[in-house]
mmCIF file of C-alpha atoms in Angstrom:
data_model
loop_
_atom_site.group_PDB
_atom_site.id
_atom_site.type_symbol
_atom_site.label_atom_id
_atom_site.label_comp_id
_atom_site.label_asym_id
_atom_site.label_seq_id
_atom_site.Cartn_x
_atom_site.Cartn_y
_atom_site.Cartn_z
ATOM 1 C CA MET F 143 -89.455 -9.968 -140.925
ATOM 2 C CA ILE F 144 -88.708 -7.933 -137.768
ATOM 3 C CA ARG F 145 -85.531 -9.317 -136.154
ATOM 4 C CA ARG F 146 -85.356 -8.183 -132.384
ATOM 5 C CA ARG F 147 -82.601 -10.490 -131.839
ATOM 6 C CA ARG F 148 -80.224 -8.212 -133.747
ATOM 7 C CA LEU F 149 -80.039 -6.167 -130.549
ATOM 8 C CA ARG F 150 -79.187 -9.272 -128.426
ATOM 9 C CA VAL F 151 -76.240 -10.727 -130.411
ATOM 10 C CA ASN F 152 -73.426 -9.739 -127.931
ATOM 11 C CA GLU F 153 -73.136 -8.205 -124.398
ATOM 12 C CA THR F 154 -72.032 -4.836 -125.680
ATOM 13 C CA ILE F 155 -75.028 -4.321 -127.794
ATOM 14 C CA ARG F 156 -77.356 -5.502 -125.077
ATOM 15 C CA ALA F 157 -75.684 -3.134 -122.551
ATOM 16 C CA LEU F 158 -76.227 -0.259 -125.147
ATOM 17 C CA VAL F 159 -79.989 -0.813 -125.137
ATOM 18 C CA ARG F 160 -80.392 -1.809 -121.579
ATOM 19 C CA GLU F 161 -83.400 -0.349 -120.105
ATOM 20 C CA THR F 162 -82.757 -0.887 -116.357
ATOM 21 C CA SER F 163 -79.275 -0.868 -114.437
ATOM 22 C CA ILE F 164 -78.027 -1.068 -110.768
ATOM 23 C CA GLN F 165 -75.528 1.641 -109.754
ATOM 24 C CA ILE F 166 -73.478 1.305 -106.593
ATOM 25 C CA SER F 167 -75.076 4.750 -105.528
ATOM 26 C CA ASP F 168 -78.356 2.973 -105.614
ATOM 27 C CA LEU F 169 -77.636 0.750 -102.675
ATOM 28 C CA ILE F 170 -77.974 1.178 -98.853
ATOM 29 C CA TYR F 171 -76.234 -1.312 -96.573
ATOM 30 C CA PRO F 172 -77.761 -2.337 -93.301
ATOM 31 C CA MET F 173 -75.667 -2.701 -90.345
ATOM 32 C CA PHE F 174 -76.146 -4.143 -86.766
ATOM 33 C CA VAL F 175 -74.414 -2.618 -83.772
ATOM 34 C CA VAL F 176 -74.263 -4.200 -80.396
ATOM 35 C CA GLU F 177 -73.136 -3.079 -76.931
ATOM 36 C CA GLY F 178 -69.913 -4.534 -75.523
ATOM 37 C CA GLU F 179 -66.392 -4.670 -76.698
ATOM 38 C CA ASN F 180 -64.633 -7.045 -79.335
ATOM 39 C CA GLN F 181 -68.025 -8.183 -80.601
ATOM 40 C CA LYS F 182 -68.245 -9.685 -84.158
ATOM 41 C CA ASN F 183 -71.163 -11.987 -83.590
ATOM 42 C CA PRO F 184 -72.439 -14.109 -86.632
ATOM 43 C CA VAL F 185 -76.180 -14.057 -87.398
ATOM 44 C CA GLU F 186 -76.816 -17.753 -88.029
ATOM 45 C CA SER F 187 -79.790 -17.280 -90.188
ATOM 46 C CA MET F 188 -77.932 -14.556 -92.496
ATOM 47 C CA PRO F 189 -74.698 -15.950 -93.635
ATOM 48 C CA GLY F 190 -72.015 -13.369 -93.885
ATOM 49 C CA ILE F 191 -73.881 -10.794 -91.724
ATOM 50 C CA TYR F 192 -72.680 -9.825 -88.219
ATOM 51 C CA GLN F 193 -73.381 -7.781 -85.119
ATOM 52 C CA TYR F 194 -70.622 -5.459 -84.430
ATOM 53 C CA SER F 195 -69.424 -3.583 -81.185
ATOM 54 C CA ILE F 196 -68.341 -0.134 -81.920
ATOM 55 C CA ASP F 197 -64.621 -0.885 -81.370
ATOM 56 C CA ARG F 198 -64.865 -3.351 -84.293
ATOM 57 C CA LEU F 199 -67.342 -1.539 -86.389
ATOM 58 C CA GLY F 200 -64.363 -0.077 -88.336
ATOM 59 C CA GLU F 201 -63.618 -3.207 -89.893
ATOM 60 C CA GLU F 202 -66.964 -3.420 -91.743
ATOM 61 C CA LEU F 203 -66.855 0.328 -92.503
ATOM 62 C CA GLU F 204 -63.405 -0.367 -94.240
ATOM 63 C CA ARG F 205 -64.992 -2.883 -96.426
ATOM 64 C CA VAL F 206 -68.170 -0.814 -97.109
ATOM 65 C CA ASN F 207 -65.687 2.105 -98.197
ATOM 66 C CA ILE F 208 -63.478 -0.098 -100.403
ATOM 67 C CA ARG F 209 -66.524 -1.284 -102.285
ATOM 68 C CA GLY F 210 -67.616 2.272 -102.906
ATOM 69 C CA ILE F 211 -70.977 2.098 -100.891
ATOM 70 C CA LYS F 212 -71.681 5.437 -99.495
ATOM 71 C CA SER F 213 -75.079 4.780 -97.545
ATOM 72 C CA ILE F 214 -75.724 2.592 -94.488
ATOM 73 C CA LEU F 215 -78.596 1.938 -92.450
ATOM 74 C CA ILE F 216 -78.063 1.478 -88.706
ATOM 75 C CA PHE F 217 -79.780 -0.921 -86.225
ATOM 76 C CA GLY F 218 -78.856 -0.950 -82.681
ATOM 77 C CA ILE F 219 -79.050 -3.773 -80.096
ATOM 78 C CA PRO F 220 -78.911 -2.260 -76.482
ATOM 79 C CA GLU F 221 -77.541 -4.092 -73.532
ATOM 80 C CA HIS F 222 -80.768 -3.377 -71.422
ATOM 81 C CA LYS F 223 -84.395 -2.934 -72.501
ATOM 82 C CA ASP F 224 -87.517 -1.722 -70.789
ATOM 83 C CA GLU F 225 -91.215 -1.409 -71.152
ATOM 84 C CA VAL F 226 -90.621 2.087 -72.705
ATOM 85 C CA GLY F 227 -87.748 1.414 -74.978
ATOM 86 C CA SER F 228 -85.697 4.253 -73.353
ATOM 87 C CA GLN F 229 -82.384 3.373 -75.142
ATOM 88 C CA ALA F 230 -83.950 4.261 -78.357
ATOM 89 C CA TYR F 231 -83.950 7.961 -77.421
ATOM 90 C CA ASN F 232 -81.034 7.992 -74.945
ATOM 91 C CA GLU F 233 -78.431 10.470 -76.594
ATOM 92 C CA ASN F 234 -75.782 7.851 -75.511
ATOM 93 C CA GLY F 235 -77.620 4.939 -76.722
ATOM 94 C CA ILE F 236 -76.065 2.356 -78.914
ATOM 95 C CA VAL F 237 -77.212 3.863 -82.367
ATOM 96 C CA GLN F 238 -76.393 7.394 -81.427
ATOM 97 C CA LYS F 239 -72.793 6.243 -80.276
ATOM 98 C CA ALA F 240 -72.397 4.277 -83.545
ATOM 99 C CA ILE F 241 -73.659 7.239 -85.602
ATOM 100 C CA ARG F 242 -71.075 9.703 -83.971
ATOM 101 C CA PHE F 243 -68.237 6.992 -84.600
ATOM 102 C CA ILE F 244 -69.155 6.486 -88.177
ATOM 103 C CA LYS F 245 -69.418 10.238 -89.039
ATOM 104 C CA LYS F 246 -66.200 10.813 -87.392
ATOM 105 C CA LYS F 247 -64.366 8.088 -89.274
ATOM 106 C CA TYR F 248 -66.259 8.456 -92.724
ATOM 107 C CA PRO F 249 -67.816 11.925 -92.743
ATOM 108 C CA ASP F 250 -68.906 11.539 -96.324
ATOM 109 C CA PHE F 251 -71.105 8.452 -95.498
ATOM 110 C CA VAL F 252 -74.841 8.928 -95.644
ATOM 111 C CA VAL F 253 -75.987 7.560 -92.384
ATOM 112 C CA VAL F 254 -79.619 6.323 -92.193
ATOM 113 C CA ALA F 255 -80.942 5.947 -88.647
ATOM 114 C CA ASP F 256 -83.674 3.400 -88.251
ATOM 115 C CA ILE F 257 -86.263 4.837 -85.846
ATOM 116 C CA CYS F 258 -88.576 2.251 -84.011
ATOM 117 C CA LEU F 259 -88.840 0.941 -80.513
ATOM 118 C CA CYS F 260 -88.972 -2.728 -81.187
ATOM 119 C CA GLU F 261 -85.378 -3.339 -80.665
ATOM 120 C CA TYR F 262 -85.402 -1.600 -77.243
ATOM 121 C CA THR F 263 -88.595 -2.699 -75.489
ATOM 122 C CA SER F 264 -88.706 -5.649 -73.302
ATOM 123 C CA HIS F 265 -91.730 -6.804 -74.894
ATOM 124 C CA GLY F 266 -90.617 -6.328 -78.539
ATOM 125 C CA HIS F 267 -93.325 -4.349 -79.930
ATOM 126 C CA CYS F 268 -92.865 -0.961 -81.900
ATOM 127 C CA GLY F 269 -94.845 0.996 -79.344
ATOM 128 C CA LEU F 270 -95.985 1.595 -75.833
ATOM 129 C CA ILE F 271 -98.349 -1.103 -74.369
ATOM 130 C CA LYS F 272 -101.255 -1.046 -72.060
ATOM 131 C CA ASP F 273 -103.446 -4.050 -71.362
ATOM 132 C CA GLY F 274 -101.962 -5.903 -74.463
ATOM 133 C CA VAL F 275 -102.863 -2.856 -76.773
ATOM 134 C CA ILE F 276 -100.420 -0.947 -78.725
ATOM 135 C CA LEU F 277 -100.667 2.799 -77.771
ATOM 136 C CA ASN F 278 -100.358 4.793 -80.959
ATOM 137 C CA ASP F 279 -100.583 8.299 -79.938
ATOM 138 C CA GLU F 280 -98.622 7.854 -76.657
ATOM 139 C CA THR F 281 -95.804 6.417 -78.687
ATOM 140 C CA LEU F 282 -95.384 9.386 -81.196
ATOM 141 C CA PRO F 283 -93.325 11.551 -78.688
ATOM 142 C CA LEU F 284 -90.997 8.846 -77.947
ATOM 143 C CA LEU F 285 -90.282 8.299 -81.658
ATOM 144 C CA ALA F 286 -89.917 11.903 -82.152
ATOM 145 C CA ASP F 287 -87.317 12.168 -79.229
ATOM 146 C CA ALA F 288 -85.401 9.074 -80.954
ATOM 147 C CA ALA F 289 -85.370 10.776 -84.183
ATOM 148 C CA VAL F 290 -83.982 14.108 -82.828
ATOM 149 C CA SER F 291 -81.372 12.196 -80.832
ATOM 150 C CA CYS F 292 -80.130 10.451 -83.950
ATOM 151 C CA ALA F 293 -80.069 13.723 -85.991
ATOM 152 C CA LYS F 294 -78.035 15.406 -83.156
ATOM 153 C CA ALA F 295 -75.583 12.419 -83.409
ATOM 154 C CA GLY F 296 -75.048 13.260 -87.102
ATOM 155 C CA ALA F 297 -77.765 11.067 -88.953
ATOM 156 C CA ASP F 298 -78.191 12.024 -92.515
ATOM 157 C CA ILE F 299 -81.485 10.356 -92.967
ATOM 158 C CA ILE F 300 -84.052 9.507 -90.452
ATOM 159 C CA ALA F 301 -86.131 6.388 -91.251
ATOM 160 C CA PRO F 302 -89.331 5.503 -89.117
ATOM 161 C CA SER F 303 -90.062 1.959 -89.341
ATOM 162 C CA ASP F 304 -92.808 1.705 -86.583
ATOM 163 C CA MET F 305 -95.846 2.105 -88.560
ATOM 164 C CA MET F 306 -97.673 4.148 -85.973
ATOM 165 C CA ASP F 307 -100.285 6.542 -87.378
ATOM 166 C CA GLY F 308 -99.111 10.096 -87.735
ATOM 167 C CA HIS F 309 -95.600 9.278 -86.899
ATOM 168 C CA ILE F 310 -94.083 11.137 -89.890
ATOM 169 C CA HIS F 311 -95.768 14.488 -88.791
ATOM 170 C CA ALA F 312 -94.644 14.083 -85.243
ATOM 171 C CA ILE F 313 -91.137 13.290 -86.192
ATOM 172 C CA ARG F 314 -90.997 16.130 -88.884
ATOM 173 C CA THR F 315 -92.343 18.719 -86.360
ATOM 174 C CA ALA F 316 -89.731 17.660 -83.958
ATOM 175 C CA LEU F 317 -86.931 17.729 -86.321
ATOM 176 C CA ASP F 318 -87.769 21.135 -87.521
ATOM 177 C CA GLU F 319 -88.277 22.588 -84.000
ATOM 178 C CA HIS F 320 -84.828 21.388 -83.098
ATOM 179 C CA GLY F 321 -83.210 22.939 -86.349
ATOM 180 C CA PHE F 322 -83.011 20.020 -88.465
ATOM 181 C CA LEU F 323 -85.188 21.357 -91.182
ATOM 182 C CA HIS F 324 -82.912 19.835 -94.024
ATOM 183 C CA THR F 325 -82.681 16.284 -92.454
ATOM 184 C CA PRO F 326 -84.796 13.870 -94.912
ATOM 185 C CA ILE F 327 -87.209 11.366 -93.595
ATOM 186 C CA MET F 328 -87.310 8.002 -95.356
ATOM 187 C CA ALA F 329 -90.638 6.550 -94.333
ATOM 188 C CA TYR F 330 -91.325 2.853 -94.092
ATOM 189 C CA SER F 331 -94.650 3.705 -95.783
ATOM 190 C CA ALA F 332 -95.827 0.380 -96.933
ATOM 191 C CA LYS F 333 -94.440 -1.963 -94.450
ATOM 192 C CA TYR F 334 -96.276 -5.265 -94.423
ATOM 193 C CA SER F 335 -96.646 -7.869 -91.559
ATOM 194 C CA SER F 336 -94.488 -10.335 -93.397
ATOM 195 C CA GLY F 337 -93.069 -13.654 -92.765
ATOM 196 C CA TYR F 338 -89.877 -12.662 -94.411
ATOM 197 C CA TYR F 339 -88.513 -10.645 -91.330
ATOM 198 C CA SER F 340 -87.604 -13.727 -89.263
ATOM 199 C CA PRO F 341 -83.770 -13.608 -89.795
ATOM 200 C CA PHE F 342 -83.747 -9.930 -89.126
ATOM 201 C CA ARG F 343 -85.391 -10.555 -85.724
ATOM 202 C CA ASP F 344 -82.579 -12.885 -84.942
ATOM 203 C CA ALA F 345 -80.159 -10.398 -85.743
ATOM 204 C CA ALA F 346 -81.747 -7.445 -83.864
ATOM 205 C CA HIS F 347 -83.312 -9.488 -80.993
ATOM 206 C CA SER F 348 -86.696 -7.799 -81.818
ATOM 207 C CA ALA F 349 -89.192 -10.678 -81.865
ATOM 208 C CA PRO F 350 -92.371 -9.607 -80.114
ATOM 209 C CA ALA F 351 -92.754 -11.454 -76.716
ATOM 210 C CA PHE F 352 -96.462 -11.942 -77.424
ATOM 211 C CA GLY F 353 -98.952 -11.744 -80.137
ATOM 212 C CA ASP F 354 -97.779 -10.366 -83.496
ATOM 213 C CA ARG F 355 -97.669 -6.981 -85.251
ATOM 214 C CA LYS F 356 -100.609 -7.302 -87.583
ATOM 215 C CA THR F 357 -102.626 -4.441 -85.745
ATOM 216 C CA TYR F 358 -100.111 -1.853 -87.202
ATOM 217 C CA GLN F 359 -98.065 -3.313 -89.885
ATOM 218 C CA MET F 360 -99.991 -3.810 -93.236
ATOM 219 C CA ASP F 361 -102.087 -6.860 -94.378
ATOM 220 C CA TYR F 362 -100.170 -8.409 -97.148
ATOM 221 C CA ALA F 363 -103.256 -8.897 -99.199
ATOM 222 C CA ASN F 364 -103.617 -5.261 -99.850
ATOM 223 C CA VAL F 365 -102.247 -2.716 -102.426
ATOM 224 C CA LYS F 366 -104.685 0.062 -102.364
ATOM 225 C CA GLU F 367 -104.045 0.593 -98.650
ATOM 226 C CA ALA F 368 -100.410 0.942 -99.495
ATOM 227 C CA ILE F 369 -101.207 3.714 -101.739
ATOM 228 C CA ARG F 370 -103.079 5.492 -98.914
ATOM 229 C CA GLU F 371 -100.250 4.907 -96.593
ATOM 230 C CA VAL F 372 -97.711 6.443 -99.148
ATOM 231 C CA LYS F 373 -99.854 9.421 -99.661
ATOM 232 C CA ASP F 374 -100.369 10.165 -95.928
ATOM 233 C CA ASP F 375 -96.582 10.031 -95.443
ATOM 234 C CA ILE F 376 -95.917 12.177 -98.208
ATOM 235 C CA GLU F 377 -98.489 14.916 -96.904
ATOM 236 C CA GLU F 378 -96.855 14.716 -93.384
ATOM 237 C CA GLY F 379 -93.510 15.386 -94.745
ATOM 238 C CA ALA F 380 -91.719 12.255 -95.914
ATOM 239 C CA ASP F 381 -89.009 12.855 -98.619
ATOM 240 C CA ILE F 382 -88.690 9.100 -99.553
ATOM 241 C CA VAL F 383 -91.160 6.414 -99.283
ATOM 242 C CA MET F 384 -90.510 2.565 -98.752
ATOM 243 C CA VAL F 385 -92.099 -0.525 -99.675
ATOM 244 C CA LYS F 386 -91.064 -3.505 -97.473
ATOM 245 C CA PRO F 387 -90.511 -6.342 -98.292
ATOM 246 C CA ALA F 388 -89.461 -6.215 -101.843
ATOM 247 C CA LEU F 389 -89.650 -9.487 -103.889
ATOM 248 C CA ALA F 390 -93.162 -10.612 -103.099
ATOM 249 C CA TYR F 391 -94.394 -6.915 -103.351
ATOM 250 C CA LEU F 392 -92.977 -5.828 -106.777
ATOM 251 C CA ASP F 393 -96.681 -4.951 -107.776
ATOM 252 C CA VAL F 394 -96.962 -2.750 -104.723
ATOM 253 C CA ILE F 395 -93.696 -1.030 -105.790
ATOM 254 C CA LYS F 396 -95.039 -0.509 -109.428
ATOM 255 C CA SER F 397 -98.236 0.714 -107.951
ATOM 256 C CA VAL F 398 -96.639 3.294 -105.832
ATOM 257 C CA ALA F 399 -94.429 4.528 -108.665
ATOM 258 C CA LEU F 400 -97.374 5.237 -110.799
ATOM 259 C CA GLU F 401 -99.007 7.246 -107.990
ATOM 260 C CA THR F 402 -96.066 9.512 -106.972
ATOM 261 C CA ASP F 403 -92.854 10.842 -108.262
ATOM 262 C CA TYR F 404 -91.249 10.727 -104.918
ATOM 263 C CA PRO F 405 -88.193 8.438 -104.677
ATOM 264 C CA ILE F 406 -89.000 4.964 -103.591
ATOM 265 C CA ALA F 407 -86.837 2.632 -101.574
ATOM 266 C CA ALA F 408 -87.244 -1.166 -101.807
ATOM 267 C CA TYR F 409 -86.313 -3.102 -98.804
ATOM 268 C CA ASN F 410 -84.639 -6.529 -99.962
ATOM 269 C CA VAL F 411 -85.262 -7.914 -96.408
ATOM 270 C CA SER F 412 -83.622 -10.527 -94.338
ATOM 271 C CA GLY F 413 -85.603 -13.558 -95.368
ATOM 272 C CA GLU F 414 -85.204 -12.846 -99.124
ATOM 273 C CA TYR F 415 -81.418 -12.740 -98.482
ATOM 274 C CA ALA F 416 -81.370 -15.815 -96.275
ATOM 275 C CA MET F 417 -83.284 -17.714 -98.801
ATOM 276 C CA VAL F 418 -80.815 -16.767 -101.795
ATOM 277 C CA LYS F 419 -77.805 -17.413 -99.455
ATOM 278 C CA ALA F 420 -79.292 -20.962 -98.463
ATOM 279 C CA ALA F 421 -79.750 -21.931 -101.975
ATOM 280 C CA ALA F 422 -76.422 -20.741 -103.113
ATOM 281 C CA LEU F 423 -74.546 -22.475 -100.277
ATOM 282 C CA ASN F 424 -76.226 -25.633 -101.363
ATOM 283 C CA GLY F 425 -75.165 -25.170 -104.919
ATOM 284 C CA TRP F 426 -78.648 -25.000 -106.208
ATOM 285 C CA ILE F 427 -78.426 -21.517 -107.700
ATOM 286 C CA ASP F 428 -75.924 -19.080 -109.204
ATOM 287 C CA GLU F 429 -75.967 -16.401 -106.488
ATOM 288 C CA LYS F 430 -74.652 -13.630 -108.475
ATOM 289 C CA LYS F 431 -77.119 -14.157 -111.464
ATOM 290 C CA ILE F 432 -80.053 -14.451 -108.896
ATOM 291 C CA VAL F 433 -79.189 -11.597 -106.799
ATOM 292 C CA MET F 434 -78.760 -9.227 -109.689
ATOM 293 C CA GLU F 435 -82.000 -10.418 -111.423
ATOM 294 C CA ASN F 436 -83.893 -9.756 -108.073
ATOM 295 C CA LEU F 437 -82.476 -6.234 -107.663
ATOM 296 C CA ILE F 438 -82.957 -5.420 -111.381
ATOM 297 C CA ALA F 439 -86.768 -6.432 -110.803
ATOM 298 C CA MET F 440 -87.085 -4.010 -107.961
ATOM 299 C CA LYS F 441 -85.554 -1.160 -110.254
ATOM 300 C CA ARG F 442 -87.723 -2.224 -113.164
ATOM 301 C CA ALA F 443 -90.815 -1.998 -110.831
ATOM 302 C CA GLY F 444 -89.945 1.454 -109.944
ATOM 303 C CA ALA F 445 -87.567 1.670 -107.029
ATOM 304 C CA LYS F 446 -84.754 4.065 -106.973
ATOM 305 C CA ILE F 447 -83.131 3.029 -103.723
ATOM 306 C CA ILE F 448 -82.481 -0.466 -102.736
ATOM 307 C CA ILE F 449 -81.697 -1.525 -99.190
ATOM 308 C CA THR F 450 -79.947 -4.962 -99.278
ATOM 309 C CA TYR F 451 -77.808 -7.077 -97.257
ATOM 310 C CA HIS F 452 -76.237 -8.325 -100.610
ATOM 311 C CA ALA F 453 -74.815 -4.781 -101.075
ATOM 312 C CA LEU F 454 -71.255 -5.482 -100.671
ATOM 313 C CA ASP F 455 -71.351 -8.373 -103.038
ATOM 314 C CA VAL F 456 -73.321 -6.473 -105.732
ATOM 315 C CA ALA F 457 -70.884 -3.455 -105.455
ATOM 316 C CA GLY F 458 -68.125 -5.821 -106.022
ATOM 317 C CA TRP F 459 -69.771 -7.354 -108.938
ATOM 318 C CA ILE F 460 -70.502 -3.928 -110.484
ATOM 319 C CA SER F 461 -66.836 -2.839 -110.038
ATOM 320 C CA ASN F 462 -65.607 -6.112 -111.427
ATOM 321 C CA ASN F 463 -67.774 -5.838 -114.437
#
């Protein structure tokens, strides 16, 4: 008789033969930075997550450092928004200031700069608008300017999340022309138009003022389209590709992993985080078990990098174990 249970008899043996694991180095922790002073604003729909002004950002960075996390993703909430999202590419914008602060305080941190206009436009869309239509080509130079301004501030990785066609080529060209040949691009390649983003839009104040983003973000019914998007981004110069969201898109992560050997990032998004937190706070689930099972599923599907709001907790659990 074949007895496969011999390799399951205790935790030490199970660990010896375990196929998939989570390391602290796999994690990127997203953070929200807001204008003003002495600001630590709770995001009500994301328990445990806050918006920080730069003068208080050090508190969270210290926790990140203690937990051993070395990679963070920065989102900015500007004081003023306009039709063209000018604060996204202002060299003294909130994200640019935050990047300089972080790199001065923790120079060994890898700072990932999200590049998009939605947090900075008065209409909340990811590109310029004319007569209710998102202008793809006209938006590309602004995204390129935003990327260059963040690279100048010290960003280690540029992460365009806007889903404009041709944006990776435009950004790669601009970075190279400004001497940032060695700055990688982590492309939000397969970013779906998803209901899982609502808590993030609370945190980043980025909900669209009209309509939705279905004309530029992907239809969640499609997988083959995701492969085309990934291949396009790689051809245009992406160094890392992303699938967003993660949990409902494990099949997409797997499909992408079968098509490319480029590193894949999975974004464990705000709605996924909020659902787990709500259930845990109500005592319905064991938070640690569920979170680790979810993240292992992402790794098992083929992700190398996991962007998650659970990162601080996960790093603590890994260290304690």
